[in-house]
Coordinates of C-alpha atoms and ligand atoms in Angstrom, one line a residue:
M1 CA -42.1 -5.9 -12.2
Y2 CA -41.3 -8.4 -15.4
F3 CA -40.8 -5.2 -17.5
T4 CA -38.5 -2.9 -15.1
N5 CA -36.5 -5.6 -14.9
K6 CA -36.1 -6.1 -19.0
I7 CA -35.2 -2.8 -19.1
R8 CA -33.3 -2.2 -16.0
K9 CA -31.1 -5.0 -16.5
P10 CA -29.9 -4.3 -20.3
I11 CA -29.4 -0.3 -18.5
I12 CA -27.0 -1.8 -15.6
R13 CA -25.6 -4.5 -18.1
W14 CA -24.2 -1.2 -20.1
L15 CA -23.3 0.8 -17.2
E16 CA -21.4 -2.0 -16.1
D17 CA -19.5 -2.7 -19.3
N18 CA -18.9 1.6 -19.7
R19 CA -18.1 2.2 -16.5
G20 CA -14.9 3.4 -17.2
L21 CA -16.0 5.9 -20.0
V22 CA -19.1 7.0 -17.2
V23 CA -16.6 7.8 -14.5
L24 CA -14.4 9.9 -17.2
F25 CA -17.3 11.5 -18.1
F26 CA -19.8 11.8 -15.7
C27 CA -18.1 10.9 -12.1
L28 CA -14.9 12.5 -12.5
P29 CA -15.9 16.1 -13.2
A30 CA -19.0 16.0 -10.3
S31 CA -16.8 14.6 -8.1
F32 CA -14.4 17.1 -8.9
I33 CA -16.9 20.3 -8.3
F34 CA -18.4 18.9 -5.4
D35 CA -15.2 18.0 -3.7
L36 CA -14.6 22.0 -4.5
V37 CA -17.9 23.0 -2.5
L38 CA -17.1 20.4 0.1
R39 CA -13.4 21.7 0.6
F40 CA -15.4 25.7 1.0
K41 CA -18.0 24.1 3.2
V42 CA -15.4 22.2 5.1
W43 CA -13.7 25.6 5.2
L44 CA -16.2 27.9 6.2
Q45 CA -17.0 25.6 9.0
R46 CA -13.3 25.4 10.5
S47 CA -12.7 28.7 9.9
L48 CA -16.0 29.3 12.4
S49 CA -14.8 26.7 14.7
N50 CA -11.0 26.1 14.3
V51 CA -9.9 28.2 17.3
P52 CA -8.2 25.8 19.7
E53 CA -8.8 28.2 22.9
T54 CA -12.5 27.7 22.7
H55 CA -11.9 24.0 22.6
Q56 CA -13.5 23.8 26.0
Q57 CA -16.5 26.2 25.8
R58 CA -17.7 23.7 22.2
V59 CA -17.4 20.6 24.5
A60 CA -19.6 22.3 26.6
E61 CA -22.1 22.8 23.7
I62 CA -22.1 18.8 23.2
Q63 CA -22.3 18.6 27.1
K64 CA -25.6 21.1 26.9
Q65 CA -27.0 19.2 24.0
V66 CA -27.0 15.9 26.1
A67 CA -28.0 16.8 29.0
K68 CA -31.1 18.7 27.6
W69 CA -31.6 15.1 26.0
N70 CA -31.7 13.4 29.7
K71 CA -34.7 15.6 30.4
E72 CA -37.0 14.3 27.6
D73 CA -39.1 12.0 28.2
T74 CA -37.7 8.4 28.9
R75 CA -40.1 7.0 26.6
Q76 CA -40.1 8.9 23.2
R77 CA -36.2 10.2 23.0
K78 CA -34.2 8.7 20.1
L79 CA -31.2 7.3 20.8
L80 CA -28.1 9.5 20.6
C81 CA -25.2 9.6 17.5
T82 CA -23.1 12.1 16.3
S83 CA -24.8 14.1 13.2
R84 CA -22.4 14.0 11.2
P85 CA -23.8 12.8 7.5
N86 CA -23.8 9.1 6.4
W87 CA -22.0 10.0 2.7
L88 CA -18.4 12.0 4.6
S89 CA -17.9 8.9 6.6
L90 CA -15.6 6.2 4.9
S91 CA -17.9 3.3 6.6
L92 CA -19.3 1.4 4.0
T93 CA -22.5 0.7 5.7
F94 CA -24.9 3.7 6.2
F95 CA -26.3 3.7 10.1
P96 CA -29.8 5.2 9.9
K97 CA -29.2 8.2 11.5
D98 CA -32.6 9.4 11.0
N99 CA -33.6 7.3 14.0
C100 CA -31.3 8.5 15.9
H101 CA -31.3 12.3 18.2
K102 CA -28.3 13.9 16.2
V103 CA -25.8 15.9 18.0
P104 CA -23.5 18.1 16.2
I105 CA -19.6 18.0 16.9
N106 CA -17.8 20.8 15.0
L107 CA -14.4 19.7 16.3
Y108 CA -11.7 20.4 13.7
S109 CA -9.0 21.8 15.9
I110 CA -5.8 20.6 16.3
L111 CA -5.2 21.5 20.3
E112 CA -1.7 21.3 21.6
L113 CA 1.7 20.0 19.9
D114 CA 3.8 18.1 23.2
E115 CA 7.2 17.7 21.6
K116 CA 8.6 17.1 24.8
N117 CA 6.2 14.1 25.5
L118 CA 5.9 13.1 21.7
T119 CA 2.4 13.4 22.2
V120 CA -0.5 15.9 19.8
K121 CA -3.8 17.0 21.3
V122 CA -6.3 17.0 18.7
E123 CA -10.2 17.2 18.2
P124 CA -12.1 14.5 16.7
M125 CA -12.9 15.6 13.1
V126 CA -9.1 16.4 11.9
T127 CA -8.3 14.6 9.2
V128 CA -5.1 12.3 8.0
G129 CA -4.4 14.7 5.5
E130 CA -4.6 17.8 7.7
I131 CA -2.6 15.9 10.6
T132 CA 0.1 14.9 8.3
K133 CA 0.3 18.0 6.4
Y134 CA 0.6 19.7 10.1
L135 CA 2.9 17.7 11.7
I136 CA 5.6 16.9 9.1
P137 CA 6.9 20.5 8.1
R138 CA 7.7 20.5 11.9
G139 CA 9.5 17.0 12.0
Y140 CA 6.8 14.7 13.2
T141 CA 3.8 12.0 12.2
L142 CA 1.7 10.0 13.9
A143 CA 3.1 6.7 15.3
V144 CA 0.0 5.0 13.5
T145 CA -1.4 6.2 11.0
L146 CA -3.6 5.8 7.7
E147 CA -3.2 6.5 3.7
I148 CA -6.4 8.1 2.9
A149 CA -6.1 11.9 3.4
D150 CA -9.9 11.7 3.8
A151 CA -10.4 9.9 7.0
T152 CA -10.9 11.1 10.5
L153 CA -8.7 11.1 13.8
G154 CA -11.5 10.5 15.5
G155 CA -13.3 7.8 13.0
L156 CA -10.2 6.0 13.7
A157 CA -10.2 5.6 17.2
M158 CA -13.6 4.8 17.7
G159 CA -13.6 2.1 14.7
V160 CA -9.4 0.8 14.5
G161 CA -6.4 2.2 12.4
M162 CA -3.5 0.2 11.2
T163 CA -0.5 1.5 8.8
T164 CA 3.2 0.1 7.9
Y165 CA 4.3 1.1 10.9
S166 CA 2.3 -1.4 13.3
H167 CA 4.8 -4.1 13.1
K168 CA 6.2 -1.5 15.8
V169 CA 3.3 -0.1 17.4
G170 CA 0.3 -2.0 17.0
L171 CA -2.7 -0.8 16.1
Y172 CA -3.7 2.8 16.4
Q173 CA -5.5 2.4 19.9
E174 CA -2.6 1.4 21.5
A175 CA -0.4 5.7 20.0
I176 CA -3.7 6.7 21.9
Q177 CA -2.7 8.4 25.2
S178 CA -5.9 9.6 26.5
Y179 CA -9.5 10.1 24.9
E180 CA -11.8 13.1 26.3
V181 CA -15.3 12.1 25.9
V182 CA -19.0 13.6 26.9
L183 CA -20.9 10.3 28.6
G184 CA -24.8 9.7 27.6
D185 CA -25.8 11.5 30.9
G186 CA -23.7 14.7 30.2
S187 CA -20.2 14.5 31.8
L188 CA -17.0 15.2 30.6
V189 CA -14.5 12.3 31.4
T190 CA -10.6 12.3 30.4
A191 CA -9.8 8.3 30.1
T192 CA -6.1 7.4 30.4
R193 CA -4.9 3.9 30.2
N194 CA -4.1 4.0 34.1
N195 CA -7.0 7.0 35.7
E196 CA -9.9 6.1 37.3
Y197 CA -11.6 5.4 33.8
S198 CA -9.2 2.9 32.9
D199 CA -12.1 0.6 32.2
L200 CA -13.7 3.3 29.3
Y201 CA -10.4 4.1 27.9
H202 CA -9.9 0.1 27.2
A203 CA -13.4 -0.7 26.0
L204 CA -13.6 2.7 23.5
P205 CA -11.3 1.3 20.6
W206 CA -13.9 -0.9 18.7
S207 CA -16.7 1.0 19.7
H208 CA -18.0 3.0 16.8
G209 CA -19.7 5.4 19.2
S210 CA -21.6 3.4 20.6
L211 CA -20.1 4.5 24.4
G212 CA -19.6 8.5 24.3
F213 CA -19.0 11.5 22.3
L214 CA -15.3 11.6 21.1
T215 CA -14.4 15.7 21.9
A216 CA -10.8 15.0 21.9
L217 CA -7.7 12.5 22.2
D218 CA -3.6 12.4 22.4
L219 CA -2.0 10.8 20.1
Q220 CA 1.3 9.4 19.8
I221 CA 4.0 11.0 17.3
I222 CA 6.8 9.7 16.1
P223 CA 10.5 12.1 14.9
V224 CA 10.3 11.9 11.4
K225 CA 13.0 12.4 8.2
P226 CA 11.7 13.9 5.3
Y227 CA 12.3 10.8 3.0
I228 CA 11.9 7.1 3.4
H229 CA 14.6 5.1 1.5
M230 CA 12.3 2.1 0.2
K231 CA 13.3 -1.1 -1.3
Y232 CA 11.6 -3.1 -3.2
I233 CA 11.9 -7.2 -2.6
P234 CA 10.1 -9.5 -5.2
V235 CA 9.2 -12.4 -4.4
K236 CA 8.4 -15.6 -5.9
G237 CA 6.9 -18.8 -4.4
Q238 CA 4.4 -18.3 -1.6
K239 CA 5.7 -20.2 1.3
K240 CA 8.8 -18.0 0.3
Y241 CA 7.0 -14.5 0.7
C242 CA 4.9 -15.5 3.9
D243 CA 8.1 -16.7 5.6
T244 CA 9.8 -13.5 4.0
I245 CA 7.3 -10.9 5.5
R246 CA 6.6 -12.7 8.7
E247 CA 11.1 -12.6 9.3
L248 CA 10.7 -8.9 8.2
S249 CA 7.8 -7.9 11.0
G250 CA 9.7 -8.9 13.5
A251 CA 7.4 -12.3 14.2
N252 CA 9.7 -14.4 14.8
D253 CA 12.2 -12.8 17.0
K254 CA 11.5 -10.0 19.7
D255 CA 15.3 -8.7 18.9
R256 CA 15.5 -8.5 15.6
E257 CA 16.4 -4.9 14.7
L258 CA 13.4 -3.7 12.5
D259 CA 12.8 -2.0 9.6
D260 CA 10.4 1.7 10.6
F261 CA 7.9 -0.1 7.2
V262 CA 6.8 -3.3 6.5
E263 CA 4.2 -4.0 3.6
A264 CA 3.3 -6.4 0.9
T265 CA 1.5 -6.2 -1.7
I266 CA 0.4 -9.6 -3.6
Y267 CA -0.3 -9.7 -7.3
S268 CA -1.1 -13.7 -7.4
K269 CA -0.8 -16.7 -5.1
D270 CA 2.4 -17.3 -5.6
E271 CA 4.0 -13.6 -6.3
A272 CA 4.6 -10.9 -3.9
V273 CA 6.7 -7.5 -3.8
I274 CA 7.7 -6.9 -0.2
M275 CA 8.3 -3.6 0.9
I276 CA 10.3 -2.0 3.3
G277 CA 11.0 1.5 4.2
N278 CA 13.0 3.9 6.6
F279 CA 13.0 7.4 7.3
A280 CA 16.3 8.6 5.5
D281 CA 17.4 12.3 4.6
L282 CA 18.0 13.9 1.2
P283 CA 19.9 11.5 -0.6
P284 CA 23.6 12.8 -1.8
I285 CA 23.4 14.6 -4.9
T286 CA 24.5 12.0 -7.2
Q287 CA 20.8 9.8 -6.0
W288 CA 18.6 12.3 -7.0
G289 CA 18.0 9.7 -10.0
K290 CA 16.4 7.7 -7.3
I291 CA 13.9 10.1 -5.6
N292 CA 10.2 9.8 -7.3
N293 CA 7.7 11.4 -6.4
L294 CA 5.2 9.5 -6.8
A295 CA 2.0 11.4 -5.5
R296 CA 2.1 13.2 -9.1
W297 CA -0.5 13.1 -11.4
Y298 CA 0.9 11.8 -14.3
K299 CA 2.9 9.4 -11.7
P300 CA 1.7 5.5 -11.9
W301 CA -0.6 4.2 -9.3
F302 CA 1.7 2.9 -6.6
Y303 CA 0.6 -0.7 -6.9
C304 CA 1.2 -0.8 -10.1
H305 CA 4.2 1.1 -9.6
V306 CA 5.4 -1.9 -7.3
K307 CA 4.3 -4.5 -9.3
T308 CA 7.1 -3.4 -12.3
F309 CA 9.5 -5.0 -10.1
L310 CA 8.3 -8.4 -10.5
E311 CA 9.9 -7.8 -14.0
K312 CA 13.2 -5.8 -12.7
G313 CA 13.8 -7.3 -9.7
E314 CA 15.0 -5.8 -6.3
R315 CA 15.1 -2.2 -6.6
E316 CA 15.1 0.7 -4.7
E317 CA 14.1 4.4 -4.4
Y318 CA 13.4 7.5 -2.0
I319 CA 10.0 9.4 -1.8
P320 CA 9.2 12.2 0.4
L321 CA 7.2 11.3 3.6
R322 CA 4.2 12.8 3.1
Q323 CA 4.1 11.0 -0.7
Y324 CA 5.0 7.7 0.9
L325 CA 2.0 8.2 4.1
L326 CA -0.2 8.8 1.4
R327 CA 0.8 7.0 -1.6
H328 CA -2.7 4.7 -1.7
N329 CA -4.4 7.6 -1.7
R330 CA -4.9 8.8 -5.5
S331 CA -5.9 4.8 -6.5
I332 CA -7.5 4.2 -2.8
F333 CA -5.4 1.1 -3.2
W334 CA -6.9 -0.6 -6.3
V335 CA -10.4 0.4 -6.1
V336 CA -10.2 2.9 -8.5
E337 CA -9.0 0.3 -10.9
D338 CA -12.5 -1.3 -11.2
M339 CA -14.2 2.7 -11.6
I340 CA -11.9 3.4 -14.4
P341 CA -9.7 0.0 -16.2
F342 CA -7.6 2.6 -18.1
G343 CA -6.7 4.9 -15.3
N344 CA -3.5 4.3 -15.1
E345 CA -2.8 4.4 -18.7
P346 CA 0.0 7.4 -19.4
W347 CA -2.3 9.2 -21.6
F348 CA -5.6 9.0 -19.1
R349 CA -2.4 9.8 -16.3
Y350 CA -1.2 12.5 -17.9
L351 CA -4.6 14.4 -19.2
F352 CA -6.9 13.1 -16.4
G353 CA -4.7 12.1 -13.1
W354 CA -5.2 15.4 -11.3
L355 CA -9.0 14.5 -11.5
L356 CA -8.1 11.2 -8.5
P357 CA -8.9 9.8 -6.7
P358 CA -12.8 10.4 -6.7
K359 CA -14.0 11.9 -3.6
P360 CA -15.3 9.1 -1.5
A361 CA -18.3 11.3 0.5
F362 CA -18.9 12.0 -3.5
L363 CA -19.1 7.8 -4.2
K364 CA -21.6 7.9 -0.7
F365 CA -23.3 10.8 -1.8
T366 CA -24.4 9.6 -5.2
T367 CA -25.0 6.0 -3.5
T368 CA -28.8 4.5 -4.3
P369 CA -29.9 1.7 -2.5
G370 CA -29.5 -0.2 -6.4
I371 CA -26.1 0.5 -6.0
R372 CA -25.5 0.0 -2.6
A373 CA -26.5 -3.5 -3.3
M374 CA -24.6 -4.1 -6.0
T375 CA -21.5 -2.6 -3.8
F376 CA -21.8 -5.7 -1.7
T377 CA -22.8 -8.3 -3.5
K378 CA -20.7 -7.9 -6.6
Q379 CA -17.7 -6.4 -4.8
V380 CA -15.5 -7.3 -1.9
F381 CA -14.1 -4.7 0.8
Q382 CA -12.6 -6.4 3.6
D383 CA -10.2 -4.9 5.8
I384 CA -9.4 -7.9 8.7
V385 CA -7.2 -8.9 11.3
L386 CA -5.5 -12.3 11.3
P387 CA -2.6 -14.2 12.6
I388 CA 0.6 -13.8 10.7
N389 CA 1.3 -17.5 10.9
Q390 CA -1.4 -18.4 9.0
L391 CA -0.7 -16.2 6.2
E392 CA -0.8 -18.7 3.7
D393 CA -4.0 -20.1 4.7
Q394 CA -5.5 -15.9 4.2
I395 CA -4.3 -16.1 0.6
N396 CA -6.0 -19.7 0.1
I397 CA -9.4 -19.2 1.5
S398 CA -9.4 -15.3 0.1
E399 CA -8.1 -17.0 -3.3
K400 CA -11.2 -19.7 -2.6
L401 CA -13.9 -17.2 -2.0
F402 CA -12.8 -14.2 -3.5
D403 CA -10.6 -14.7 -6.7
T404 CA -9.5 -11.2 -6.4
Y405 CA -6.2 -9.8 -6.4
P406 CA -3.6 -8.0 -5.2
I407 CA -4.0 -8.6 -1.9
L408 CA -2.5 -6.0 1.2
V409 CA -0.9 -7.9 4.1
Y410 CA 0.3 -5.3 6.6
P411 CA 1.8 -6.7 9.8
C412 CA 0.3 -5.5 13.1
R413 CA 1.1 -6.0 16.5
V414 CA -1.6 -7.6 19.2
Y415 CA -0.6 -6.7 22.4
D416 CA -1.7 -9.0 25.2
H417 CA -3.1 -6.9 27.9
G418 CA -4.0 -9.4 30.0
D419 CA -7.2 -8.5 31.7
H420 CA -7.8 -5.1 29.7
M421 CA -7.4 -6.3 26.4
G422 CA -11.2 -3.9 25.5
Q423 CA -13.2 -5.9 22.5
L424 CA -10.4 -8.2 21.3
R425 CA -9.1 -11.5 22.9
K426 CA -5.6 -11.9 24.3
P427 CA -3.4 -13.5 21.1
R428 CA -3.1 -17.6 21.3
P429 CA -0.6 -19.1 22.9
D430 CA 0.4 -20.2 18.8
Q431 CA 0.5 -16.8 17.7
M432 CA 3.1 -15.1 20.5
V433 CA 6.1 -13.4 19.5
P434 CA 8.5 -15.5 21.8
G435 CA 9.1 -14.5 24.7
A436 CA 7.0 -10.8 24.0
N437 CA 3.9 -9.6 25.3
Y438 CA 2.6 -9.2 21.5
G439 CA 1.2 -11.8 19.1
M440 CA 2.5 -11.2 15.3
F441 CA -1.1 -10.5 13.3
N442 CA -1.5 -8.5 9.6
D443 CA -4.1 -6.4 8.5
L444 CA -5.1 -8.8 4.8
G445 CA -6.7 -5.8 2.1
V446 CA -9.1 -7.7 -0.5
Y447 CA -10.8 -5.4 -2.2
G448 CA -12.4 -5.1 -5.3
V449 CA -14.7 -7.4 -8.0
P450 CA -14.6 -10.9 -7.2
G451 CA -13.0 -13.6 -10.3
P452 CA -17.2 -14.6 -10.6
V453 CA -18.4 -11.7 -11.0
K454 CA -16.1 -10.5 -13.8
R455 CA -16.2 -13.6 -15.4
K456 CA -20.5 -13.0 -15.2
E457 CA -20.8 -16.3 -13.1
K458 CA -23.5 -16.3 -10.5
Y459 CA -21.7 -15.4 -7.2
D460 CA -23.4 -15.8 -3.7
A461 CA -21.5 -12.8 -2.0
V462 CA -23.1 -13.6 1.4
Q463 CA -22.2 -16.9 1.9
K464 CA -18.6 -16.1 0.7
M465 CA -18.5 -13.4 3.2
R466 CA -20.0 -15.4 5.8
A467 CA -17.4 -18.4 5.1
M468 CA -14.5 -15.3 5.7
E469 CA -15.6 -14.3 8.5
K470 CA -16.0 -18.1 10.0
F471 CA -12.4 -18.8 8.7
T472 CA -11.4 -15.5 10.7
R473 CA -13.5 -16.5 13.8
D474 CA -11.6 -19.8 14.2
V475 CA -8.8 -18.3 13.3
G476 CA -9.1 -15.6 16.5
G477 CA -9.0 -12.5 14.3
Y478 CA -11.4 -9.4 13.5
P479 CA -13.1 -7.8 10.4
F480 CA -13.1 -3.9 10.6
L481 CA -16.5 -2.7 11.3
Y482 CA -16.0 0.0 8.5
A483 CA -16.9 -2.6 5.9
D484 CA -20.0 -4.6 6.0
I485 CA -20.5 -7.4 8.3
F486 CA -22.8 -10.9 8.0
M487 CA -22.8 -12.0 11.1
N488 CA -25.5 -12.5 13.6
R489 CA -25.5 -11.3 17.3
K490 CA -24.5 -14.4 18.7
E491 CA -21.2 -15.2 16.0
F492 CA -20.8 -11.5 16.3
E493 CA -19.9 -12.7 20.2
E494 CA -18.5 -15.2 19.7
M495 CA -16.1 -13.3 17.5
F496 CA -15.4 -10.2 19.9
D497 CA -15.1 -10.2 24.1
L498 CA -18.1 -7.8 24.6
T499 CA -17.9 -8.4 28.9
L500 CA -16.1 -5.3 29.2
Y501 CA -17.6 -3.6 26.9
E502 CA -21.1 -4.1 28.3
K503 CA -20.2 -3.3 31.5
V504 CA -18.5 -0.3 30.6
R505 CA -21.8 0.7 28.9
R506 CA -23.8 0.1 31.9
K507 CA -21.1 2.2 34.3
Y508 CA -20.7 5.6 31.8
H509 CA -24.6 5.7 30.8
A510 CA -24.5 4.4 27.4
E511 CA -26.9 1.6 27.9
G512 CA -30.4 3.7 26.8
A513 CA -28.2 6.9 25.5
F514 CA -26.4 5.6 22.1
P515 CA -26.9 2.5 20.3
H516 CA -24.8 -0.8 20.6
L517 CA -22.0 -1.4 19.0
F518 CA -24.1 -4.8 16.8
D519 CA -26.7 -1.9 15.6
K520 CA -24.3 0.5 15.1
V521 CA -22.3 -1.5 12.7
R522 CA -24.7 -4.0 11.3
P523 CA -25.4 -3.4 7.7
E524 CA -28.5 -1.4 7.4
I525 CA -29.9 -3.1 4.3
D526 CA -31.4 -6.8 4.8
V527 CA -27.7 -8.6 2.7
F528 CA -29.2 -12.4 3.6
E529 CA -32.6 -11.3 1.3
V530 CA -30.9 -8.8 -1.1
G531 CA -27.6 -10.9 -1.5
K532 CA -30.4 -13.8 -2.5
Q533 CA -31.7 -11.2 -5.5
Y534 CA -28.0 -10.6 -6.7
I535 CA -26.4 -14.2 -7.3
D536 CA -27.2 -14.2 -11.0
P537 CA -24.5 -12.1 -13.3
L538 CA -26.4 -9.2 -14.4
Ligands
FAD601 C1 -10.7 2.0 0.8 C2 -10.6 2.0 2.2 C3 -9.5 1.6 2.8 C4 -8.7 1.3 4.3 N1 -7.5 1.0 4.7 C5 -7.6 1.1 5.3 C6 -6.0 1.1 5.8 O1 -5.3 0.3 5.8 N2 -5.7 0.3 7.9 C7 -7.1 1.3 8.5 O2 -7.1 1.2 9.3 N3 -8.3 1.6 7.8 C8 -8.8 1.5 6.7 N4 -10.3 1.7 6.2 C9 -10.9 2.2 7.0 C10 -10.6 3.2 7.9 O3 -9.8 2.9 8.9 C11 -12.2 3.9 8.5 O4 -12.8 4.0 7.5 C12 -12.3 4.5 9.7 O5 -13.2 4.1 10.6 C13 -11.9 5.9 9.5 O6 -13.0 6.8 8.7 P1 -14.1 7.9 9.0 O7 -12.9 8.9 9.4 O8 -14.8 7.9 8.2 O9 -14.8 7.5 10.3 P2 -16.2 7.4 10.4 O10 -16.7 6.3 9.6 O11 -16.7 9.0 10.3 O12 -16.1 7.0 11.9 C14 -16.0 5.5 12.4 C15 -16.9 5.3 13.6 O13 -16.6 6.0 14.9 C16 -17.8 6.5 15.3 N5 -17.7 8.2 15.2 C17 -16.7 8.9 14.9 N6 -16.7 10.3 15.4 C18 -16.7 10.1 17.0 C19 -17.3 10.9 17.6 N7 -16.0 12.3 17.8 N8 -17.6 10.7 18.5 C20 -18.7 9.5 18.7 N9 -18.5 8.6 17.8 C21 -17.5 9.3 16.2 C22 -19.2 7.3 13.9 O14 -20.0 7.2 14.4 C23 -18.1 5.4 13.3 O15 -19.3 4.7 14.1 C24 -10.3 2.0 4.7 C25 -11.3 2.4 4.4 C26 -11.4 2.6 3.0 C27 -12.7 3.4 2.7

């Protein structure tokens, strides 16, 4: 053991110190080939099953499998889950699917666009990349989407989604008109806000596939224009930028005329760039110099481009809509910087920028238990829904615990749905926007290597994450459950209200058929034990 550690540590240290080269010469080419193979496989799979007319037939096949499972001996059969491999999903955890009875959900079609009611009906495996490609040329986009092309619309529905439009419409779940679900007894139901399955409708978001198999969903869409007119507003001083974000998000005044998109990137405790975007037509020829095709491979990473406005001052530009929607895709927000520290250098972008981003599926596919342990002990990866009236506290505690920048802020409404809040709790009175039926929250996105880890100091990731979770519970917030959680069941139930969820589980045959939400989202490894082993610097 002593001997293995003696060899292992310097190797890990060397890989750490030279990670940019390792990623460039091994990871990126392998990821590129992996992506090509995966694309071919997905293309083949989709060509065989991507036929909207056969939707019912394919759903009937899922029902048949669940019905067959129901006939198995109850003492021996395993709980149900989808057969989608863990490495294909964006979630950071590796739920042990081998302990479950896996059911393939081969549902990849866009089923119907309803321009009259502004909805699109899709199967759950349609990705953000595919739906934007389909909707934008037709003059629409999803009311709530995500900046990562590989995220699936079903995954977002069963988890949670939020974008820079969420200060107008709220979380992804608010833009879902209906869910079509195969239940644990094999029956098929469509749940809407007001029909007989409305209890199920309210419990499905944040349920992570623990209530049934999602087979289709109706999503709200909005009309668009081909460009986004972006204004970059650099702000110095924490109170000033927090106040400006609150003001622009409409947190102070429900009648304020809102910009279409609002987001902020915080570069240090005292510096942020706030971005407001609005749909726009092709600008007049005199303004063409302001068009920025920022998704091109040689262009600076988006957050680095934005950072330049701290020096340059306020500026505006026009971004083609799809490029805006996927603006964080190439550098996966700022996650790629930790893998390739020189990735934003012009020579790298021009020569190798087209290889980015490393495919999340490839990164997960090649994750060994050692890498998995390091990713949660040596990196922070969290999106947390928190009340915007405590934005200063959020930033201060994030700095104290993680000491890493940039930090992402997306303002987002959380509606007060009275007795129909699902797993969330009603926003507290001081979090409500005066006179409105919603509170203003925000996504706090903290991704990166914590300062102490960078400086090779001791770092107790579990203790820090638990402190962040305590803060989140105390202020009435929620972490996105795609990332690792460090709570025990009791703490989890203090944060999330599982009253309706448990009722729905019993009523709709999920009990004994699907894993419980807590078991589905908690890390598959013993984080406390692994955390202890990695406190010391490598
Ligand atoms: C770098 C990064 C940045 C992110 N930033 C944001 C952000 O800014 N805003 C945001 O909203 N989110 C963000 N996310 C999180 C992302 O929204 C989630 O990972 C989300 O769950 C979508 O991922 P997925 O499609 O791979 O879903 P999956 O992980 O595959 O699915 C999510 C859950 O739903 C279940 N599920 C999926 N399909 C079905 C089905 N058909 N039936 C039953 N259960 C099903 C899965 O088992 C799983 O438990 C980010 C993630 C990453 C990695």
